[in-house]
Amino acid sequence: MIRRGLILCFAIAIALPLAAGKKPKTAPLVRLQDQNVELAVFWLPTPAQKCTNWAWAVAVEAMLKSQQVTIKQNAWVQKANYGEVCIDEAPSLESLAKWVNGGYVLDDGRHVRLESHIVSGAPTIPDDLIAPLRLGRPVLLFWKSRALVVRAVTYDEYIYPNGQRMFQIKEMKLVDPLRTGKEREVSFVNGHDDPADIGGVFQVVVVPETHPNWSGENRPW
């Protein structure tokens, strides 16, 4: 049975930087409670096999699809594991980045560069989760070696008079690609779980290259 929850709180300096977790002693705060960011369109393909390597592969496929790039899950599994095999051990974030990063020529002739952004352990900066969701991009998160997809975040926002903002995440709603029905939905709720159980966060950004300085094709297969 999966335990639920996670505490995430970090002060993001926009005007005058402050130490993380500290509030001004005299400045009043404006608190906007229960703010929510959620993917307007959530799409996640069904893994070809119910294994961890296929779970992260469909998450990468979904992240790229949200940015108008199509590279199927099979291609990523083949590139990472040299065949369509089943591996339940979670990969390191560095290995994922190595497999994904680089320039690619797509089937339609477009040149793109894939750039991975990784956060080891539990994310301490809420914007690592909020920003991609606002752009319509899912995020891959490893929890107890399971590959989960972040689709929504609920948070409180604190605004100081000088413009500085602090975000406190209250809940993260995730999807387990390997499960169905009610077990597919997983939530981290503030204060209910140990952040040490979080292995890290992984996302991919597509950068178009209109004048690439390289030739040939780099494909995951």
mmCIF file of C-alpha atoms in Angstrom:
data_model
loop_
_atom_site.group_PDB
_atom_site.id
_atom_site.type_symbol
_atom_site.label_atom_id
_atom_site.label_comp_id
_atom_site.label_asym_id
_atom_site.label_seq_id
_atom_site.Cartn_x
_atom_site.Cartn_y
_atom_site.Cartn_z
ATOM 1 C CA MET A 1 0.000 0.000 0.000
ATOM 2 C CA ILE A 2 1.431 3.376 -1.012
ATOM 3 C CA ARG A 3 1.717 6.092 1.596
ATOM 4 C CA ARG A 4 0.600 9.514 0.558
ATOM 5 C CA GLY A 5 2.114 12.928 0.836
ATOM 6 C CA LEU A 6 5.019 15.325 0.486
ATOM 7 C CA ILE A 7 5.986 18.691 1.947
ATOM 8 C CA LEU A 8 7.370 21.193 -0.495
ATOM 9 C CA CYS A 9 7.973 24.803 0.441
ATOM 10 C CA PHE A 10 10.461 27.245 -1.041
ATOM 11 C CA ALA A 11 10.782 31.021 -1.219
ATOM 12 C CA ILE A 12 11.313 32.212 -4.776
ATOM 13 C CA ALA A 13 12.997 35.612 -4.888
ATOM 14 C CA ILE A 14 11.551 37.912 -7.512
ATOM 15 C CA ALA A 15 12.474 41.296 -6.083
ATOM 16 C CA LEU A 16 14.482 41.120 -2.835
ATOM 17 C CA PRO A 17 15.887 37.622 -2.145
ATOM 18 C CA LEU A 18 15.365 36.043 1.269
ATOM 19 C CA ALA A 19 16.642 32.832 2.808
ATOM 20 C CA ALA A 20 14.513 29.836 1.885
ATOM 21 C CA GLY A 21 11.730 29.167 4.351
ATOM 22 C CA LYS A 22 12.034 32.564 6.118
ATOM 23 C CA LYS A 23 9.319 35.220 6.057
ATOM 24 C CA PRO A 24 9.726 38.960 6.724
ATOM 25 C CA LYS A 25 9.014 39.764 10.368
ATOM 26 C CA THR A 26 6.982 42.882 9.654
ATOM 27 C CA ALA A 27 5.800 42.724 6.041
ATOM 28 C CA PRO A 28 2.193 41.540 5.736
ATOM 29 C CA LEU A 29 1.455 38.660 3.404
ATOM 30 C CA VAL A 30 -1.294 38.126 0.895
ATOM 31 C CA ARG A 31 -2.200 34.456 0.905
ATOM 32 C CA LEU A 32 -3.883 32.919 -2.105
ATOM 33 C CA GLN A 33 -5.110 29.546 -0.953
ATOM 34 C CA ASP A 34 -5.647 26.370 -2.935
ATOM 35 C CA GLN A 35 -4.237 27.553 -6.226
ATOM 36 C CA ASN A 36 -4.309 24.796 -8.811
ATOM 37 C CA VAL A 37 -2.398 24.081 -11.988
ATOM 38 C CA GLU A 38 -3.469 21.089 -14.032
ATOM 39 C CA LEU A 39 -2.825 19.810 -17.513
ATOM 40 C CA ALA A 40 -5.736 20.931 -19.674
ATOM 41 C CA VAL A 41 -5.148 17.924 -21.906
ATOM 42 C CA PHE A 42 -3.740 14.801 -20.320
ATOM 43 C CA TRP A 43 -2.526 12.122 -22.704
ATOM 44 C CA LEU A 44 -0.505 9.101 -21.721
ATOM 45 C CA PRO A 45 -0.060 6.038 -23.937
ATOM 46 C CA THR A 46 -0.478 2.555 -22.523
ATOM 47 C CA PRO A 47 2.883 0.857 -21.868
ATOM 48 C CA ALA A 48 3.559 -2.076 -24.170
ATOM 49 C CA GLN A 49 4.819 -3.994 -21.132
ATOM 50 C CA LYS A 50 4.085 -3.452 -17.439
ATOM 51 C CA CYS A 51 7.646 -2.684 -16.434
ATOM 52 C CA THR A 52 9.420 0.380 -15.061
ATOM 53 C CA ASN A 53 11.445 0.983 -18.219
ATOM 54 C CA TRP A 54 8.245 1.121 -20.266
ATOM 55 C CA ALA A 55 6.622 3.407 -17.684
ATOM 56 C CA TRP A 56 9.303 6.077 -17.984
ATOM 57 C CA ALA A 57 9.347 5.595 -21.764
ATOM 58 C CA VAL A 58 5.639 6.440 -22.113
ATOM 59 C CA ALA A 59 6.191 9.450 -19.846
ATOM 60 C CA VAL A 60 8.941 10.704 -22.170
ATOM 61 C CA GLU A 61 6.702 10.044 -25.170
ATOM 62 C CA ALA A 62 3.930 12.104 -23.554
ATOM 63 C CA MET A 63 6.295 14.971 -22.674
ATOM 64 C CA LEU A 64 7.494 15.147 -26.268
ATOM 65 C CA LYS A 65 3.977 14.815 -27.706
ATOM 66 C CA SER A 66 2.910 17.879 -25.711
ATOM 67 C CA GLN A 67 5.630 19.765 -27.631
ATOM 68 C CA GLN A 68 4.643 18.436 -31.090
ATOM 69 C CA VAL A 69 7.383 15.825 -31.286
ATOM 70 C CA THR A 70 6.541 12.158 -31.819
ATOM 71 C CA ILE A 71 9.028 9.526 -30.694
ATOM 72 C CA LYS A 72 7.355 6.313 -29.553
ATOM 73 C CA GLN A 73 7.975 4.475 -26.294
ATOM 74 C CA ASN A 74 9.444 1.500 -28.171
ATOM 75 C CA ALA A 75 12.226 3.674 -29.534
ATOM 76 C CA TRP A 76 13.308 4.835 -26.075
ATOM 77 C CA VAL A 77 13.274 1.327 -24.608
ATOM 78 C CA GLN A 78 15.326 0.039 -27.541
ATOM 79 C CA LYS A 79 17.843 2.833 -27.171
ATOM 80 C CA ALA A 80 18.187 2.433 -23.406
ATOM 81 C CA ASN A 81 18.017 -1.344 -23.125
ATOM 82 C CA TYR A 82 19.115 -2.606 -26.561
ATOM 83 C CA GLY A 83 15.823 -4.365 -27.157
ATOM 84 C CA GLU A 84 12.186 -4.408 -26.103
ATOM 85 C CA VAL A 85 12.884 -6.052 -22.763
ATOM 86 C CA CYS A 86 11.286 -5.703 -19.333
ATOM 87 C CA ILE A 87 13.333 -3.994 -16.607
ATOM 88 C CA ASP A 88 11.807 -3.057 -13.250
ATOM 89 C CA GLU A 89 14.839 -1.298 -11.812
ATOM 90 C CA ALA A 90 14.513 2.481 -11.992
ATOM 91 C CA PRO A 91 17.294 4.138 -14.018
ATOM 92 C CA SER A 92 19.379 6.986 -12.701
ATOM 93 C CA LEU A 93 18.378 10.469 -13.806
ATOM 94 C CA GLU A 94 21.810 10.885 -15.359
ATOM 95 C CA SER A 95 21.289 7.768 -17.491
ATOM 96 C CA LEU A 96 17.898 9.035 -18.658
ATOM 97 C CA ALA A 97 19.422 12.358 -19.638
ATOM 98 C CA LYS A 98 22.197 10.593 -21.541
ATOM 99 C CA TRP A 99 19.680 8.511 -23.514
ATOM 100 C CA VAL A 100 17.391 11.439 -24.332
ATOM 101 C CA ASN A 101 19.652 14.463 -24.810
ATOM 102 C CA GLY A 102 20.885 15.449 -28.241
ATOM 103 C CA GLY A 103 19.918 16.586 -31.713
ATOM 104 C CA TYR A 104 17.327 14.670 -33.728
ATOM 105 C CA VAL A 105 15.984 14.724 -37.253
ATOM 106 C CA LEU A 106 12.260 13.931 -37.155
ATOM 107 C CA ASP A 107 10.284 12.052 -39.800
ATOM 108 C CA ASP A 108 8.874 15.333 -41.123
ATOM 109 C CA GLY A 109 12.381 16.748 -41.629
ATOM 110 C CA ARG A 110 12.446 19.041 -38.620
ATOM 111 C CA HIS A 111 15.653 19.367 -36.625
ATOM 112 C CA VAL A 112 15.207 19.558 -32.860
ATOM 113 C CA ARG A 113 17.384 19.309 -29.811
ATOM 114 C CA LEU A 114 16.130 17.530 -26.704
ATOM 115 C CA GLU A 115 17.344 18.919 -23.385
ATOM 116 C CA SER A 116 16.658 17.130 -20.110
ATOM 117 C CA HIS A 117 16.093 18.967 -16.844
ATOM 118 C CA ILE A 118 16.647 16.813 -13.768
ATOM 119 C CA VAL A 119 16.167 17.362 -10.041
ATOM 120 C CA SER A 120 17.722 14.769 -7.755
ATOM 121 C CA GLY A 121 15.586 13.835 -4.766
ATOM 122 C CA ALA A 122 12.427 15.652 -3.761
ATOM 123 C CA PRO A 123 11.952 18.986 -5.581
ATOM 124 C CA THR A 124 12.420 21.967 -3.270
ATOM 125 C CA ILE A 125 11.492 24.625 -5.831
ATOM 126 C CA PRO A 126 7.778 24.363 -6.654
ATOM 127 C CA ASP A 127 8.317 26.075 -10.002
ATOM 128 C CA ASP A 128 10.098 22.903 -11.173
ATOM 129 C CA LEU A 129 6.619 21.371 -11.208
ATOM 130 C CA ILE A 130 4.296 24.341 -11.680
ATOM 131 C CA ALA A 131 6.019 25.915 -14.700
ATOM 132 C CA PRO A 132 5.927 22.875 -17.036
ATOM 133 C CA LEU A 133 2.319 22.099 -16.101
ATOM 134 C CA ARG A 134 1.344 25.661 -16.987
ATOM 135 C CA LEU A 135 2.916 25.046 -20.391
ATOM 136 C CA GLY A 136 0.861 21.886 -20.817
ATOM 137 C CA ARG A 137 3.772 19.507 -20.246
ATOM 138 C CA PRO A 138 3.600 16.473 -17.933
ATOM 139 C CA VAL A 139 6.515 15.750 -15.621
ATOM 140 C CA LEU A 140 8.125 12.411 -14.746
ATOM 141 C CA LEU A 141 8.671 11.779 -11.035
ATOM 142 C CA PHE A 142 10.255 8.725 -9.398
ATOM 143 C CA TRP A 143 8.774 7.684 -6.048
ATOM 144 C CA LYS A 144 10.017 4.536 -4.339
ATOM 145 C CA SER A 145 11.546 3.500 -7.675
ATOM 146 C CA ARG A 146 8.188 3.846 -9.440
ATOM 147 C CA ALA A 147 7.860 6.046 -12.505
ATOM 148 C CA LEU A 148 4.871 8.376 -12.037
ATOM 149 C CA VAL A 149 3.560 11.261 -14.131
ATOM 150 C CA VAL A 150 2.661 14.592 -12.499
ATOM 151 C CA ARG A 151 -0.556 15.969 -13.972
ATOM 152 C CA ALA A 152 -1.693 18.534 -11.340
ATOM 153 C CA VAL A 153 -0.432 20.509 -8.336
ATOM 154 C CA THR A 154 -2.383 22.318 -5.613
ATOM 155 C CA TYR A 155 -0.506 25.012 -3.707
ATOM 156 C CA ASP A 156 -0.811 28.126 -1.568
ATOM 157 C CA GLU A 157 0.823 31.289 -2.856
ATOM 158 C CA TYR A 158 2.158 34.012 -0.551
ATOM 159 C CA ILE A 159 2.824 37.486 -1.953
ATOM 160 C CA TYR A 160 4.927 40.078 -0.138
ATOM 161 C CA PRO A 161 4.503 43.849 -0.669
ATOM 162 C CA ASN A 162 7.891 43.976 -2.448
ATOM 163 C CA GLY A 163 6.716 41.432 -5.032
ATOM 164 C CA GLN A 164 8.504 38.430 -3.609
ATOM 165 C CA ARG A 165 6.472 35.229 -3.801
ATOM 166 C CA MET A 166 6.532 32.005 -1.848
ATOM 167 C CA PHE A 167 4.790 28.821 -2.911
ATOM 168 C CA GLN A 168 3.821 25.967 -0.645
ATOM 169 C CA ILE A 169 2.737 22.814 -2.395
ATOM 170 C CA LYS A 170 -0.168 21.071 -0.687
ATOM 171 C CA GLU A 171 -0.817 18.171 -3.047
ATOM 172 C CA MET A 172 0.554 16.615 -6.201
ATOM 173 C CA LYS A 173 -1.714 14.455 -8.325
ATOM 174 C CA LEU A 174 0.077 11.760 -10.272
ATOM 175 C CA VAL A 175 -0.691 8.909 -12.620
ATOM 176 C CA ASP A 176 0.899 5.467 -12.516
ATOM 177 C CA PRO A 177 1.257 4.286 -16.146
ATOM 178 C CA LEU A 178 1.468 0.637 -15.049
ATOM 179 C CA ARG A 179 -1.837 0.486 -13.176
ATOM 180 C CA THR A 180 -5.491 0.798 -14.065
ATOM 181 C CA GLY A 181 -8.681 2.001 -12.406
ATOM 182 C CA LYS A 182 -8.469 3.748 -9.047
ATOM 183 C CA GLU A 183 -4.952 2.445 -8.430
ATOM 184 C CA ARG A 184 -3.794 4.497 -11.414
ATOM 185 C CA GLU A 185 -4.330 7.746 -9.454
ATOM 186 C CA VAL A 186 -1.726 8.586 -6.805
ATOM 187 C CA SER A 187 -1.477 11.696 -4.602
ATOM 188 C CA PHE A 188 1.249 13.249 -2.520
ATOM 189 C CA VAL A 189 -0.421 15.200 0.291
ATOM 190 C CA ASN A 190 1.455 17.782 2.324
ATOM 191 C CA GLY A 191 2.862 16.317 5.518
ATOM 192 C CA HIS A 192 1.857 12.717 4.955
ATOM 193 C CA ASP A 193 4.981 11.256 3.445
ATOM 194 C CA ASP A 194 8.747 11.231 3.611
ATOM 195 C CA PRO A 195 10.444 13.359 0.908
ATOM 196 C CA ALA A 196 13.401 10.952 1.073
ATOM 197 C CA ASP A 197 11.247 8.452 -0.832
ATOM 198 C CA ILE A 198 11.360 10.721 -3.888
ATOM 199 C CA GLY A 199 14.134 9.687 -6.258
ATOM 200 C CA GLY A 200 13.917 12.742 -8.487
ATOM 201 C CA VAL A 201 12.113 14.693 -11.190
ATOM 202 C CA PHE A 202 12.754 14.477 -14.927
ATOM 203 C CA GLN A 203 11.463 16.603 -17.777
ATOM 204 C CA VAL A 204 12.409 17.131 -21.407
ATOM 205 C CA VAL A 205 12.327 20.412 -23.333
ATOM 206 C CA VAL A 206 12.219 20.470 -27.138
ATOM 207 C CA VAL A 207 14.364 23.184 -28.735
ATOM 208 C CA PRO A 208 13.721 23.730 -32.481
ATOM 209 C CA GLU A 209 16.839 24.147 -34.598
ATOM 210 C CA THR A 210 16.178 26.114 -37.764
ATOM 211 C CA HIS A 211 19.888 26.304 -38.624
ATOM 212 C CA PRO A 212 21.442 23.187 -37.098
ATOM 213 C CA ASN A 213 25.240 23.063 -36.986
ATOM 214 C CA TRP A 214 25.272 19.296 -37.379
ATOM 215 C CA SER A 215 24.298 16.894 -40.131
ATOM 216 C CA GLY A 216 22.927 13.381 -40.360
ATOM 217 C CA GLU A 217 20.266 11.764 -38.239
ATOM 218 C CA ASN A 218 20.211 10.950 -34.550
ATOM 219 C CA ARG A 219 17.293 8.688 -33.800
ATOM 220 C CA PRO A 220 16.580 6.670 -30.666
ATOM 221 C CA TRP A 221 16.285 3.427 -32.639
#
